[in-house]
Phi, psi and omega in degrees: 000320179297321179295318180295317178297319180296318180296317179297319180299317179297321180297318180295315179300316179299320179297316180297315180297317179300318179298317179298315179300317179297320178295320178296316179298321178297320178296319178296321178297321179298316179296317179300321181298322183284326186257006186296132176248132182291125180288115183299325182294326182287340185275031185290329180232161182296322180295320178294322178297314180300316181296320180293317179294322177299319179297320179297317179295320176303315182292320178297319180297316179297317177301316181292322179301316181295313182291328180297311184285337181266333187236330190235019180304130183110335176286161177298117190298310184293323178295320179296315180294320179300313181295315183291321179300315180295318180299316182288323178295327179296340181278347185272129181299138177074005175264121182222180173053044184286133179220117181235124181228161177290138182258089184072217182281339181211157180085180184227155169246122185247121179235137176197166176251139174238117184053046176068011172252132182277141177228144180230140178222147170247143180232124178285168179296342177269357177095012178282120184261130178232142178273131175276136182313124183295343179278353184239073183253084178294143176296318183298125180094344179256315184291155177239155176304130181102342178298144172278142178235131176286110181236128193284047175228119173261155180201166177243133179297131185289342180261308185272343185064017174287137179270129176253132183265182180293338184257346179237010186256355187220134179227155181288124177253343178213118184275008176086000182250338188302135182299134175086007180255183183288343185088356178268151171287132179238140177239152182234149177291139178287314178269189179245097192280338182215167172244157179223136184269114177274111190258023174084017175297169174300137186302320180302316181294318180300311181295322177300318179293316181296328184271312190248349183230032184300323183298336182268348183292141175270118183252162179230114185287340183205203182264005183271001177083001178298139182244146178213142179277150179302336180300339182300341181268358183260124172263119189296331182283333188251333191245142174272315181204174182217141180216190177250145181303141183243169176299321178299317177305312183299314183288328175294320177301311181301312182297320185281327179283319189250013175052049180249178181231044179294132179298142185290345177253016182291126181245019179289172185309134175291139180268166183301335183297339177292344185294350173306325180249011189054032181282342173271121184292157175226141182066239181246029181275079182270150172208151183285154168246143178279061183212131180260151172276124187281350183252355179218169182269068182199165178245156182284151172214163179257132174231181179293350180257003178119215182262132182222180181236137173243134177231021177236172181287129180194153178246118176221185191290163177231135175246103180291145172240124184257128175270108180285149179296147190295326188261022180291145174239167180180175178236146179266104183232133178051043176066020177225138173283119175267106186275135176284123181257000000 
């Protein structure tokens, strides 16, 4: 009996010591996760890179698990993990374009670029990390609002006469995730490539055309009377449809980038933050919005003074918005999405 009691006592002590050692090791792992530097030599192949990045995500998750249960228990677990994951990834050299979204009802989908190569991982609610096949990099879920997309249409701004190329003329205005949208990635022209003459039609008809029949509209690029159809901005391999930027588009961009709650029909002065897309006009760079004023016989437009209404005949700019096809893939290189056509 004395031996058995002694044996039991030793087992309990051993258990306590083992627990302490495990906690110390967990703490050391947490520190390693925060200070981990990617070994350049190990990054010789893409598979090695993926494995190394997966290990880093594993360590960040473990670190977050420890801090969650010790410091933040009671907070929304996935939101806490999402925030912490993004914070820690931002500390790693050469990691950019971070995008973390909820993966279904539980877990996370983590997308980011390392040295201009995109990587995707899924993490279950239990912390199991899986690499998404590098050959299947859908734009949807990876791109972020503001990213440049290589789109095979060049144009010249009708006001400044600046030429925009396929790599600097188009940016993501809707990443396909925003609540209440089509779910497609949408891109908008940076410049103002054409003008359109508002000839006093009924406002409802005008907005319908700007929204759903843009490809059929006859546009005028300059003062020489040259005409071009809106269809000229649609690439059949990449785009499903094309429309004109709307008031809702502008306010959704603002809300999603700056975590605000601006009403989607808000027509107050545009703030400087819109300049990310040059959506705030400067000088005389006016352009139409595919949005009607419900209280007057006119449609909205953007001027250097904000959002206004026109109800007379006039020709001013058009900003095309392209709905990219859902299953497009591509690579993020030199700060531009190169879309596979």
